[in-house]
Amino acid sequence: MPAQPTQDTPQRQGTALRQQLTELRGADLAARPLDARALAALAANPGCRRRALLDGAGVDKTALAESLGSPSGFGQSQFAFMRGNAFEARVKADGGAELLRLTHGRLGGGPEPVPGEAAVPDLSAAGPEGRAARTALALRDATASGGWTLLDHPMLALDVAGTPAFLEPDAVVVHPDGGWTVVEIKSFPMIDGSADAAKVGGAARQSAVYALALEQVAERMDPAPRVRHHVLLVCPKDFSNLPSASAVDVRKQLSVTRRQLARLTRVEDIAAELPPGTTFDVRRPAAELTAAVESVPATYAPECLAACELAFHCRERAREEGEVTSLGRSIRGDLGGLTSIGEVLAAARGTAGDPDDPAVAALRRAAGLRQEALSGVGASGGASR
């Protein structure tokens, strides 16, 4: 009897993809885990296939940038890291009594917590998959208990472009009413009840990723608990080391992140288009790594400088190619079908471009106004002499 053809099961396909990504990274190199900060940056630039693949494969982009000869100063100083850890430890001291008091004061959700009576379950387990399963079980038990529960550094899983990302928020609080709240602890100060808007925005985008992962856990429960759309941001009060908190509405960030992550091209589709033998092993020669990186399309924008370790490398290539994205996403959107700086200049000079195109018409009008202004300056300068 002839052998029946077999179809790849999703489990077999997932195993093959993980093996391929391991080979792309370097078989003996540990994967760089995706964190919420990286996912927020990825969601802000969903068209960048390069970042999606490198992050999916767990490539250390800091080491890769150094190997390419374009090191980035991206990252946190050791002093700031130590200060942040010390502040977080203070916030969570005594079984999280102060943290739960701040949570109740800003978000309610039940009677005032009694110090020493809140549950703080042990979330330790083998590997990220085990910790994520242990977290899901702890969330289920805490919701059923009807009391205050603090989950310290839980592990959450989120599917990103076909690959699992394991995320570790600072804390998750389960309220007596069954609601779940993401807690984000930062070391930047909250002065007179408010903090730097840019830093709060970054924390909100990061927290939205955690909330999205929590929603996926909640969806597997019946009835599904409510994941609160207000996260608790805890920062030092004024210039002290005392904690202060604010409830931050992340509904907008949740909506944007959910939509942008859904737009990401699946990692296996990107990997399937790579030339045979491609590797991002950071120990390979610079020329080989450059060819590998350039084989994956990137979508550079100036905003990448604050969010991606490869930004300097991608900026240099974008400038060499004359890509209008190097001028900023807003300008890129205004230019419509004009994708290179050469096309933009030709359209402005009137040597190329459809005159009925609004972008082309605006460029020619701007070029004419500029020429008039320069002519006026020259005439006035000649008259004064």
Coordinates of C-alpha atoms in Angstrom, one line a residue:
M1 CA 0.0 0.0 0.0
P2 CA 1.5 3.4 -1.0
A3 CA 2.5 5.7 1.8
Q4 CA 0.0 8.4 2.4
P5 CA 1.3 12.0 2.1
T6 CA 1.5 13.7 5.4
Q7 CA 0.6 17.3 6.1
D8 CA 2.6 19.5 8.4
T9 CA 0.7 20.0 11.6
P10 CA 0.8 23.4 13.3
Q11 CA 3.0 21.9 16.0
R12 CA 5.5 20.6 13.4
Q13 CA 5.5 23.9 11.5
G14 CA 6.2 25.8 14.8
T15 CA 9.1 23.5 15.6
A16 CA 10.5 24.0 12.1
L17 CA 10.2 27.8 12.4
R18 CA 11.9 27.8 15.8
Q19 CA 14.7 25.7 14.4
Q20 CA 15.1 28.1 11.5
L21 CA 15.1 31.2 13.7
T22 CA 17.7 29.5 16.0
E23 CA 20.0 28.9 12.9
L24 CA 19.5 32.6 11.8
R25 CA 20.6 33.8 15.3
G26 CA 23.4 31.3 15.8
A27 CA 22.7 27.8 17.1
D28 CA 24.8 28.2 20.3
L29 CA 23.7 31.8 21.1
A30 CA 20.9 32.5 23.6
A31 CA 17.9 34.2 22.3
R32 CA 17.3 37.8 23.3
P33 CA 13.8 37.8 24.7
L34 CA 11.3 40.3 23.4
D35 CA 10.2 42.7 26.1
A36 CA 7.3 45.2 26.2
R37 CA 9.6 48.1 25.3
A38 CA 10.7 46.3 22.1
L39 CA 7.1 45.3 21.2
A40 CA 5.9 48.8 21.7
A41 CA 8.6 50.0 19.3
L42 CA 7.8 47.3 16.8
A43 CA 4.1 48.2 16.9
A44 CA 5.0 51.8 16.2
N45 CA 6.8 50.7 13.0
P46 CA 4.9 47.6 11.8
G47 CA 6.3 48.0 8.2
C48 CA 9.9 47.2 9.3
R49 CA 10.4 43.6 8.3
R50 CA 14.0 43.8 9.4
R51 CA 13.2 44.5 13.1
A52 CA 10.3 42.0 13.0
L53 CA 12.6 39.2 11.9
L54 CA 15.6 40.1 14.1
D55 CA 13.3 40.4 17.2
G56 CA 11.5 37.2 16.3
A57 CA 14.8 35.3 16.0
G58 CA 16.0 36.8 19.3
V59 CA 19.1 38.4 17.8
D60 CA 21.0 40.7 20.1
K61 CA 20.7 43.9 18.0
T62 CA 23.1 45.8 20.2
A63 CA 25.9 43.3 19.5
L64 CA 24.8 43.2 15.8
A65 CA 25.1 47.0 15.5
E66 CA 28.6 46.8 16.9
S67 CA 29.6 44.1 14.5
L68 CA 28.2 46.2 11.6
G69 CA 30.4 49.1 12.7
S70 CA 27.4 51.3 13.7
P71 CA 27.2 51.0 17.5
S72 CA 24.3 52.7 19.2
G73 CA 24.2 54.4 22.6
F74 CA 20.7 53.0 23.1
G75 CA 20.0 51.6 26.6
Q76 CA 20.0 52.5 30.3
S77 CA 23.0 53.4 32.4
Q78 CA 24.0 51.0 35.1
F79 CA 23.4 53.7 37.7
A80 CA 19.8 54.2 36.5
F81 CA 19.3 50.5 36.5
M82 CA 20.4 50.1 40.1
R83 CA 18.4 53.1 41.2
G84 CA 15.3 51.7 39.5
N85 CA 15.8 48.3 41.2
A86 CA 16.2 49.9 44.6
F87 CA 13.0 51.9 44.2
E88 CA 11.0 48.9 43.0
A89 CA 12.2 46.9 46.0
R90 CA 11.0 49.7 48.3
V91 CA 7.6 49.9 46.6
K92 CA 7.1 46.1 47.0
A93 CA 8.4 45.8 50.6
D94 CA 6.3 44.2 53.3
G95 CA 4.3 42.1 50.9
G96 CA 3.5 45.0 48.7
A97 CA 1.5 46.8 51.4
E98 CA 2.3 50.3 50.1
L99 CA 1.7 49.3 46.5
L100 CA -1.7 47.8 47.3
R101 CA -2.6 51.0 49.3
L102 CA -1.7 53.1 46.2
T103 CA -3.7 50.8 43.9
H104 CA -6.8 51.0 46.1
G105 CA -6.4 54.8 46.5
R106 CA -6.2 55.4 42.7
L107 CA -8.4 52.6 41.3
G108 CA -10.5 51.2 44.1
G109 CA -11.9 47.7 43.3
G110 CA -12.9 46.6 46.8
P111 CA -12.4 47.3 50.5
E112 CA -9.1 48.9 51.7
P113 CA -6.3 46.2 51.8
V114 CA -5.2 45.2 55.3
P115 CA -1.3 45.1 55.6
G116 CA -0.1 41.5 55.7
E117 CA -3.3 39.9 54.5
A118 CA -2.8 40.2 50.8
A119 CA -1.7 37.1 48.9
V120 CA 1.6 37.1 47.1
P121 CA 1.8 33.7 45.3
D122 CA 5.1 32.0 44.3
L123 CA 5.3 32.3 40.5
S124 CA 8.6 30.3 40.1
A125 CA 8.7 27.6 37.5
A126 CA 11.0 26.1 34.9
G127 CA 11.5 28.2 31.8
P128 CA 9.3 31.0 30.4
E129 CA 6.6 28.6 29.3
G130 CA 6.3 27.1 32.8
R131 CA 6.3 30.6 34.4
A132 CA 3.5 31.8 32.0
A133 CA 1.4 28.7 32.9
R134 CA 2.1 29.3 36.6
T135 CA 1.0 32.9 36.3
A136 CA -2.2 32.0 34.5
L137 CA -3.1 29.5 37.3
A138 CA -2.3 32.1 40.0
L139 CA -4.5 34.7 38.2
R140 CA -7.3 32.2 38.1
D141 CA -7.0 31.4 41.8
A142 CA -6.6 35.0 42.8
T143 CA -9.8 36.0 40.9
A144 CA -11.8 33.2 42.6
S145 CA -10.5 34.1 46.1
G146 CA -12.2 37.5 46.2
G147 CA -9.3 39.2 48.0
W148 CA -6.3 41.4 47.2
T149 CA -3.4 39.6 45.4
L150 CA -0.1 40.9 44.2
L151 CA 1.7 39.0 41.4
D152 CA 5.3 40.1 41.6
H153 CA 7.0 39.9 38.1
P154 CA 4.5 37.5 36.5
M155 CA 5.2 36.0 33.1
L156 CA 2.8 36.6 30.3
A157 CA 2.8 35.2 26.7
L158 CA 1.7 37.1 23.7
D159 CA 1.7 35.9 20.1
V160 CA 3.6 38.3 17.8
A161 CA 3.8 37.7 14.1
G162 CA 3.5 34.0 14.6
T163 CA 6.1 33.7 17.4
P164 CA 5.5 33.7 21.2
A165 CA 6.9 36.7 23.1
F166 CA 7.2 36.3 26.9
L167 CA 6.7 39.5 28.9
E168 CA 7.4 40.3 32.5
P169 CA 5.6 43.3 33.9
D170 CA 6.7 44.8 37.2
A171 CA 3.5 43.6 38.9
V172 CA -0.2 42.7 38.3
V173 CA -2.7 43.4 41.1
V174 CA -5.9 41.3 41.3
H175 CA -8.7 43.3 43.1
P176 CA -11.4 41.8 45.4
D177 CA -13.9 42.7 42.7
G178 CA -12.0 40.4 40.3
G179 CA -10.5 43.1 38.1
W180 CA -6.8 42.9 37.0
T181 CA -4.5 45.9 37.0
V182 CA -1.1 46.3 35.4
V183 CA 1.5 48.1 37.6
E184 CA 4.4 49.9 36.0
I185 CA 7.2 51.1 38.3
K186 CA 9.5 53.8 37.0
S187 CA 12.4 55.7 38.6
F188 CA 11.7 59.1 36.9
P189 CA 10.1 61.6 39.4
M190 CA 6.5 62.6 39.7
I191 CA 6.7 66.3 40.7
D192 CA 3.5 67.9 42.1
G193 CA 1.5 64.9 40.9
S194 CA 2.7 64.9 37.3
A195 CA 5.7 63.5 35.4
D196 CA 7.4 64.2 32.1
A197 CA 4.8 63.7 29.4
A198 CA 7.2 61.9 27.0
K199 CA 8.2 59.4 29.7
V200 CA 4.7 58.8 30.8
G201 CA 3.7 58.2 27.1
G202 CA 6.5 55.6 26.8
A203 CA 5.3 53.9 30.0
A204 CA 1.8 53.9 28.7
R205 CA 2.7 52.2 25.5
Q206 CA 4.8 49.6 27.4
S207 CA 1.9 49.0 29.8
A208 CA -0.5 48.6 26.9
V209 CA 1.5 45.6 25.7
Y210 CA 1.2 44.0 29.1
A211 CA -2.5 44.7 29.2
L212 CA -2.9 43.1 25.8
A213 CA -1.2 40.0 27.0
L214 CA -3.3 39.9 30.1
E215 CA -6.5 40.1 28.0
Q216 CA -5.4 36.9 26.2
V217 CA -5.1 35.2 29.5
A218 CA -8.5 36.5 30.6
E219 CA -10.2 35.3 27.4
R220 CA -9.3 31.7 28.3
M221 CA -11.4 32.0 31.5
D222 CA -15.1 31.7 31.9
P223 CA -16.3 34.2 32.8
A224 CA -13.5 36.4 31.6
P225 CA -12.2 38.8 34.3
R226 CA -12.0 42.5 33.5
V227 CA -8.5 43.8 32.6
R228 CA -8.6 47.4 33.7
H229 CA -7.8 50.0 31.0
H230 CA -6.2 52.2 33.6
V231 CA -2.7 51.1 34.6
L232 CA -1.0 52.2 37.8
L233 CA 2.1 54.2 37.2
V234 CA 4.3 54.3 40.3
C235 CA 7.2 56.9 40.5
P236 CA 9.3 58.6 43.2
K237 CA 7.4 61.6 44.7
D238 CA 9.1 64.9 43.9
F239 CA 12.8 64.5 44.7
S240 CA 12.5 61.8 47.4
N241 CA 12.5 58.0 47.2
L242 CA 8.9 57.8 48.5
P243 CA 6.4 56.3 46.0
S244 CA 3.6 58.2 44.4
A245 CA 1.1 56.8 41.9
S246 CA -1.1 57.9 39.1
A247 CA -3.8 56.0 37.1
V248 CA -3.0 56.2 33.4
D249 CA -5.7 55.5 30.8
V250 CA -4.1 53.3 28.1
R251 CA -7.2 52.6 25.9
K252 CA -5.8 54.6 23.0
Q253 CA -2.4 52.8 23.3
L254 CA -4.2 49.5 23.5
S255 CA -6.2 50.1 20.4
V256 CA -3.1 51.2 18.4
T257 CA -0.9 48.4 19.7
R258 CA -3.5 45.8 18.9
R259 CA -4.0 47.1 15.4
Q260 CA -0.3 47.5 14.6
L261 CA 0.7 44.1 15.9
A262 CA -2.0 42.6 13.7
R263 CA -0.5 44.3 10.7
L264 CA 3.0 42.7 11.2
T265 CA 4.1 40.4 8.5
R266 CA 4.4 36.9 9.9
V267 CA 8.0 36.0 10.7
E268 CA 7.9 32.7 8.7
D269 CA 6.9 34.7 5.6
I270 CA 9.9 37.0 6.0
A271 CA 12.3 34.2 6.7
A272 CA 11.1 32.3 3.7
E273 CA 12.4 35.0 1.4
L274 CA 15.9 35.0 2.7
P275 CA 18.8 33.9 0.5
P276 CA 20.1 30.4 1.4
G277 CA 22.8 30.4 4.1
T278 CA 21.7 33.7 5.6
T279 CA 22.8 34.2 9.2
F280 CA 22.8 37.0 11.7
D281 CA 25.4 35.4 14.0
V282 CA 27.1 38.4 15.4
R283 CA 30.5 36.6 15.3
R284 CA 30.5 36.5 11.5
P285 CA 32.6 39.0 9.5
A286 CA 31.1 42.5 9.1
A287 CA 30.8 42.2 5.3
E288 CA 28.8 38.9 5.7
L289 CA 26.5 40.4 8.4
T290 CA 25.9 43.6 6.3
A291 CA 24.8 41.5 3.3
A292 CA 22.5 39.5 5.6
V293 CA 21.0 42.5 7.2
E294 CA 20.5 44.3 3.9
S295 CA 18.7 41.2 2.5
V296 CA 15.7 42.1 4.8
P297 CA 13.8 45.3 3.9
A298 CA 13.8 48.0 6.6
T299 CA 11.5 51.0 7.1
Y300 CA 13.7 53.7 8.7
A301 CA 12.3 56.9 10.3
P302 CA 14.0 59.4 12.6
E303 CA 11.8 58.0 15.4
C304 CA 13.8 54.8 15.3
L305 CA 16.8 56.6 16.9
A306 CA 15.0 56.5 20.2
A307 CA 13.7 52.9 19.9
C308 CA 16.1 50.7 17.9
E309 CA 19.7 49.6 18.3
L310 CA 20.1 49.4 14.5
A311 CA 18.9 52.9 13.9
F312 CA 22.3 54.4 13.0
H313 CA 23.0 51.7 10.4
C314 CA 19.5 52.0 8.8
R315 CA 19.8 55.8 8.8
E316 CA 23.1 55.7 6.9
R317 CA 21.6 53.3 4.3
A318 CA 18.4 55.3 4.0
R319 CA 20.4 58.5 3.3
E320 CA 22.6 56.7 0.7
E321 CA 19.5 55.5 -1.1
G322 CA 17.8 58.9 -0.8
E323 CA 14.7 57.5 0.9
V324 CA 12.2 60.1 2.0
T325 CA 11.5 58.2 5.1
S326 CA 14.8 59.6 6.5
L327 CA 13.0 62.9 6.6
G328 CA 10.3 61.7 8.9
R329 CA 7.0 59.7 8.7
S330 CA 4.8 62.8 8.5
I331 CA 6.8 64.2 5.5
R332 CA 6.7 60.8 3.9
G333 CA 2.9 60.7 4.2
D334 CA 2.6 64.2 2.7
L335 CA 4.7 63.2 -0.4
G336 CA 2.4 60.5 -1.6
G337 CA 3.9 58.4 -4.4
L338 CA 7.3 60.2 -4.3
T339 CA 9.5 57.7 -2.5
S340 CA 13.0 59.1 -3.1
I341 CA 14.6 62.5 -2.5
G342 CA 15.7 62.6 -6.1
E343 CA 12.0 62.2 -7.2
V344 CA 11.0 65.0 -4.8
L345 CA 13.7 67.4 -6.2
A346 CA 12.8 66.6 -9.8
A347 CA 9.1 67.2 -9.1
A348 CA 10.0 70.5 -7.5
R349 CA 12.1 71.6 -10.5
G350 CA 9.3 70.6 -12.9
T351 CA 11.3 68.0 -14.7
A352 CA 9.3 65.0 -13.5
G353 CA 6.0 64.2 -11.7
D354 CA 2.4 64.5 -12.6
P355 CA 1.3 68.1 -12.3
D356 CA -2.2 67.0 -11.2
D357 CA -0.7 65.2 -8.2
P358 CA -1.3 67.4 -5.1
A359 CA 2.1 66.6 -3.7
V360 CA 3.8 67.6 -6.9
A361 CA 1.8 70.8 -7.3
A362 CA 2.7 71.7 -3.7
L363 CA 6.4 71.1 -4.3
R364 CA 6.4 73.3 -7.4
R365 CA 4.5 76.0 -5.7
A366 CA 7.0 75.9 -2.8
A367 CA 10.0 75.9 -5.2
G368 CA 8.5 78.9 -7.0
L369 CA 8.0 80.8 -3.7
R370 CA 11.6 80.0 -2.7
Q371 CA 12.9 81.3 -6.0
E372 CA 11.0 84.5 -5.7
A373 CA 12.3 85.0 -2.2
L374 CA 15.9 84.4 -3.3
S375 CA 15.5 86.7 -6.2
G376 CA 14.2 89.4 -4.0
V377 CA 17.1 89.0 -1.6
G378 CA 19.6 89.2 -4.5
A379 CA 17.9 92.3 -5.9
S380 CA 17.8 94.1 -2.6
G381 CA 21.4 93.1 -1.9
G382 CA 22.5 94.5 -5.3
A383 CA 20.6 97.8 -4.7
S384 CA 22.2 98.3 -1.4
R385 CA 25.6 97.9 -2.9

